[in-house]
Tab-separated table of C-alpha atoms in Angstrom:
chain	number	residue	atom	x	y	z
A	300	MET	CA	50.421	39.812	30.656
A	301	ASN	CA	48.664	40.250	27.330
A	302	GLN	CA	46.739	37.537	25.475
A	303	ARG	CA	49.625	36.649	23.169
A	304	GLU	CA	52.121	36.222	25.995
A	305	GLY	CA	49.592	34.188	27.976
A	306	SER	CA	49.109	31.861	25.035
A	307	LEU	CA	52.844	31.330	24.740
A	308	GLU	CA	53.189	30.311	28.367
A	309	ASP	CA	50.181	27.940	28.377
A	310	PRO	CA	51.052	24.575	26.751
A	311	GLN	CA	47.345	23.820	26.250
A	312	ALA	CA	46.431	27.189	24.757
A	313	ASP	CA	44.873	27.800	21.352
A	314	PHE	CA	47.619	29.287	19.179
A	315	SER	CA	45.323	30.492	16.399
A	316	VAL	CA	45.970	34.094	17.423
A	317	SER	CA	46.115	36.804	14.808
A	318	PHE	CA	49.718	37.868	14.389
A	319	LEU	CA	50.911	40.951	12.608
A	320	PRO	CA	51.512	40.146	8.933
A	321	HIS	CA	55.310	40.416	9.161
A	322	LEU	CA	55.390	38.205	12.255
A	323	GLU	CA	53.128	35.626	10.660
A	324	ALA	CA	55.419	35.552	7.630
A	325	LYS	CA	58.483	35.114	9.858
A	326	ILE	CA	56.863	32.247	11.749
A	327	ARG	CA	55.903	30.474	8.520
A	328	GLN	CA	59.372	31.038	7.067
A	329	THR	CA	61.070	29.667	10.185
A	330	HIS	CA	58.748	26.667	10.329
A	331	ASN	CA	59.361	25.891	6.654
A	332	LEU	CA	63.116	26.090	7.260
A	333	ALA	CA	62.847	23.677	10.198
A	334	ARG	CA	60.768	21.285	8.090
A	335	LEU	CA	63.338	21.392	5.281
A	336	LEU	CA	66.245	20.850	7.672
A	337	THR	CA	64.468	17.855	9.197
A	338	LYS	CA	64.675	16.172	5.782
A	339	TYR	CA	68.289	17.255	5.299
A	340	ALA	CA	69.185	15.883	8.740
A	341	GLU	CA	67.851	12.450	7.798
A	342	GLN	CA	69.974	12.489	4.651
A	343	LEU	CA	73.050	13.626	6.600
A	344	LEU	CA	72.692	10.778	9.092
A	345	GLU	CA	72.355	8.209	6.298
A	346	GLU	CA	75.352	9.632	4.475
A	347	TYR	CA	77.440	9.695	7.647
A	348	VAL	CA	76.703	6.049	8.400
A	349	GLN	CA	77.547	5.010	4.821
A	350	GLN	CA	81.006	6.551	5.084
A	351	GLN	CA	82.066	4.985	8.399
A	352	GLY	CA	82.495	1.384	7.270
A	353	ASP	CA	81.711	-1.698	9.355
A	354	PRO	CA	80.136	-2.149	11.832
A	355	PHE	CA	78.239	1.097	11.143
A	356	GLY	CA	75.153	0.415	9.082
A	357	LEU	CA	75.137	-3.319	9.757
A	358	PRO	CA	71.807	-4.789	10.909
A	359	GLY	CA	71.672	-4.968	14.677
A	360	PHE	CA	74.576	-2.581	15.242
A	361	SER	CA	73.867	-0.522	18.355
A	362	PRO	CA	76.593	2.072	19.018
A	363	PRO	CA	77.296	3.051	22.615
A	364	ARG	CA	75.571	6.244	23.759
A	365	LEU	CA	78.263	8.808	24.568
A	366	ALA	CA	77.595	11.805	26.776
A	367	LEU	CA	78.025	15.338	25.462
A	368	ALA	CA	78.620	18.166	27.918
A	369	GLY	CA	76.142	20.968	27.319
A	370	LEU	CA	73.843	19.142	24.909
A	371	SER	CA	71.544	16.133	25.006
A	372	GLY	CA	68.504	15.039	23.080
A	373	PRO	CA	65.053	16.488	23.809
A	374	ALA	CA	63.772	15.103	27.113
A	375	PRO	CA	60.462	13.186	27.248
A	376	SER	CA	59.074	16.037	29.360
A	377	HIS	CA	59.801	18.568	26.592
A	378	ALA	CA	56.326	18.296	25.089
A	379	GLY	CA	54.676	19.199	28.400
A	380	LEU	CA	56.512	22.504	28.816
A	381	PRO	CA	55.025	25.881	27.856
A	382	LEU	CA	55.684	26.660	24.214
A	383	SER	CA	57.937	29.602	25.004
A	384	GLU	CA	60.171	27.380	27.142
A	385	ARG	CA	60.289	24.694	24.457
A	386	LEU	CA	61.387	27.257	21.882
A	387	ARG	CA	64.064	28.571	24.263
A	388	LEU	CA	65.416	25.028	24.630
A	389	ASP	CA	65.301	24.605	20.845
A	390	ALA	CA	67.250	27.835	20.358
A	391	ALA	CA	69.876	26.830	22.948
A	392	ALA	CA	70.406	23.427	21.328
A	393	LEU	CA	70.650	24.957	17.862
A	394	ALA	CA	73.250	27.385	19.193
A	395	ALA	CA	75.388	24.483	20.424
A	396	LEU	CA	75.130	22.351	17.297
A	397	PRO	CA	77.237	24.366	14.787
A	398	ALA	CA	80.442	24.008	16.821
A	399	LEU	CA	79.769	20.304	17.307
A	400	LEU	CA	79.078	19.709	13.620
A	401	ASP	CA	82.224	21.650	12.715
A	402	ALA	CA	84.255	19.417	15.038
A	403	VAL	CA	82.758	16.329	13.387
A	404	ARG	CA	83.565	17.717	9.939
A	405	ARG	CA	87.208	18.356	10.877
A	406	ARG	CA	87.612	14.817	12.207
A	407	GLN	CA	85.892	13.321	9.163
A	408	ALA	CA	88.235	15.296	6.906
A	409	GLU	CA	91.053	13.249	8.495
A	410	LEU	CA	89.238	9.917	8.510
A	411	ASN	CA	87.384	10.210	5.188
A	412	PRO	CA	89.213	12.755	3.004
A	413	ARG	CA	87.668	11.148	-0.096
A	414	ALA	CA	84.113	11.891	1.057
A	415	PRO	CA	83.693	15.518	-0.075
A	416	ARG	CA	79.909	15.227	-0.175
A	417	LEU	CA	79.766	14.276	3.514
A	418	LEU	CA	82.136	17.091	4.419
A	419	ARG	CA	80.001	19.601	2.506
A	420	SER	CA	76.850	18.238	4.148
A	421	LEU	CA	78.366	18.674	7.615
A	422	GLU	CA	79.449	22.207	6.744
A	423	ASP	CA	75.971	22.999	5.421
A	424	ALA	CA	74.341	21.501	8.515
A	425	ALA	CA	76.389	23.731	10.822
A	426	ARG	CA	75.440	26.805	8.822
A	427	GLN	CA	71.780	25.798	8.654
A	428	ALA	CA	71.552	25.067	12.387
A	429	ARG	CA	72.982	28.512	13.074
A	430	ALA	CA	70.446	30.127	10.740
A	431	LEU	CA	67.504	28.234	12.247
A	432	GLY	CA	68.597	29.066	15.777
A	433	ALA	CA	68.830	32.761	14.934
A	434	ALA	CA	65.383	32.633	13.314
A	435	VAL	CA	63.847	30.978	16.398
A	436	GLU	CA	65.399	33.641	18.618
A	437	THR	CA	63.925	36.333	16.350
A	438	VAL	CA	60.473	34.773	16.665
A	439	LEU	CA	60.822	34.578	20.454
A	440	ALA	CA	61.892	38.202	20.653
A	441	ALA	CA	58.988	39.318	18.441
A	442	LEU	CA	56.580	37.458	20.715
A	443	GLY	CA	58.049	39.102	23.800
A	444	ALA	CA	59.568	35.845	25.048
A	445	ALA	CA	63.247	36.273	24.242
A	446	ALA	CA	65.606	33.523	25.336
A	447	ARG	CA	66.757	33.945	28.930
A	448	GLY	CA	70.224	33.351	30.293
A	449	PRO	CA	73.595	32.972	28.540
A	450	GLY	CA	73.397	30.616	25.591
A	451	SER	CA	77.084	30.558	24.715
A	452	GLU	CA	78.396	28.726	27.804
A	453	PRO	CA	76.660	25.359	27.145
A	454	ALA	CA	77.631	25.601	23.480
A	455	ALA	CA	81.261	26.306	24.343
A	456	ALA	CA	81.369	23.453	26.857
A	457	ALA	CA	79.864	20.990	24.387
A	458	ALA	CA	82.174	22.098	21.590
A	459	ALA	CA	85.252	21.810	23.782
A	460	THR	CA	84.314	18.321	24.976
A	461	THR	CA	83.514	17.107	21.486
A	462	ALA	CA	86.648	18.607	19.959
A	463	THR	CA	88.717	16.716	22.530
A	464	SER	CA	86.850	13.474	21.947
A	465	LEU	CA	87.023	13.818	18.176
A	466	SER	CA	90.777	14.372	18.153
A	467	PRO	CA	92.190	11.178	19.720
A	468	GLY	CA	95.239	9.280	18.693
A	469	SER	CA	95.231	7.043	15.662
A	470	SER	CA	94.459	3.874	17.652
A	471	ALA	CA	91.531	1.778	16.448
A	472	ALA	CA	89.658	2.422	19.707
A	473	GLY	CA	90.172	6.169	19.356
A	474	VAL	CA	88.981	6.226	15.759
A	475	PHE	CA	85.917	4.142	16.611
A	476	SER	CA	85.002	6.462	19.494
A	477	ALA	CA	85.356	9.492	17.234
A	478	LYS	CA	83.077	7.898	14.652
A	479	VAL	CA	80.476	7.026	17.295
A	480	LEU	CA	80.565	10.532	18.721
A	481	GLY	CA	80.124	11.987	15.245
A	482	LEU	CA	77.133	9.699	14.737
A	483	HIS	CA	75.687	10.956	18.016
A	484	VAL	CA	76.108	14.593	16.954
A	485	CYS	CA	74.410	13.960	13.608
A	486	GLY	CA	71.580	12.215	15.443
A	487	LEU	CA	71.160	15.130	17.853
A	488	TYR	CA	71.030	17.538	14.923
A	489	GLY	CA	68.116	15.568	13.483
A	490	GLU	CA	66.331	15.301	16.827
A	491	TRP	CA	66.523	19.026	17.546
A	492	VAL	CA	65.530	20.327	14.115
A	493	SER	CA	62.592	17.898	14.149
A	494	ARG	CA	61.612	19.051	17.638
A	495	THR	CA	61.890	22.672	16.537
A	496	GLU	CA	59.664	21.981	13.554
A	497	GLY	CA	57.026	20.454	15.826
A	498	ASP	CA	57.150	23.330	18.287
A	499	LEU	CA	56.925	25.983	15.590
A	500	SER	CA	53.963	24.203	13.990
A	501	GLN	CA	51.890	25.274	16.998
A	502	LEU	CA	52.542	28.910	16.123
A	503	VAL	CA	51.739	28.681	12.411
A	504	PRO	CA	48.483	30.626	11.960
A	505	GLY	CA	45.809	28.355	10.590
A	506	GLY	CA	47.798	25.234	11.410
A	507	VAL	CA	50.341	23.307	9.378
A	508	SER	CA	49.435	22.944	5.720
């Protein structure tokens, strides 16, 4: 194992290694994208909440936490994993998110057809998550730590589950559940792009400016 691969696998390693210029540029570009999407994700979540009506957005409102097959938030143990494994988990989550965000957008188009800005934001988020995931996979491959295992199966399972949950009948309970699930997806988008930003910051030569 060479020095670069050893650094990737050691969570306590010094990541101030000298990368090839094109790789350094790719890492910085990917990190900057993750940082930008972290801000966009915060705006998306705020916009989503604003469009759902009461009780969303009310002080003290705590929506139920719904399970998603194939995707959950970053675990507390995530930070203790080797960097390469953290980036693989980031890439897998980002691969699952576009289908989930698309399902949320389709349901919101039915529930809030007069909220074109939200619908565009959800569409943009799906596209941006896909782009960030591809960029992380490119960085992993360039570092000799390409993602292992099939990434499409968890994404397909999560998308199928969410699509079913987001397409209930028109009952009040069904609509509320769809709104809560959409809120959960938007929250997961923010959690994973933020986590990806933090993980990539350890690879930025010279540290984060």
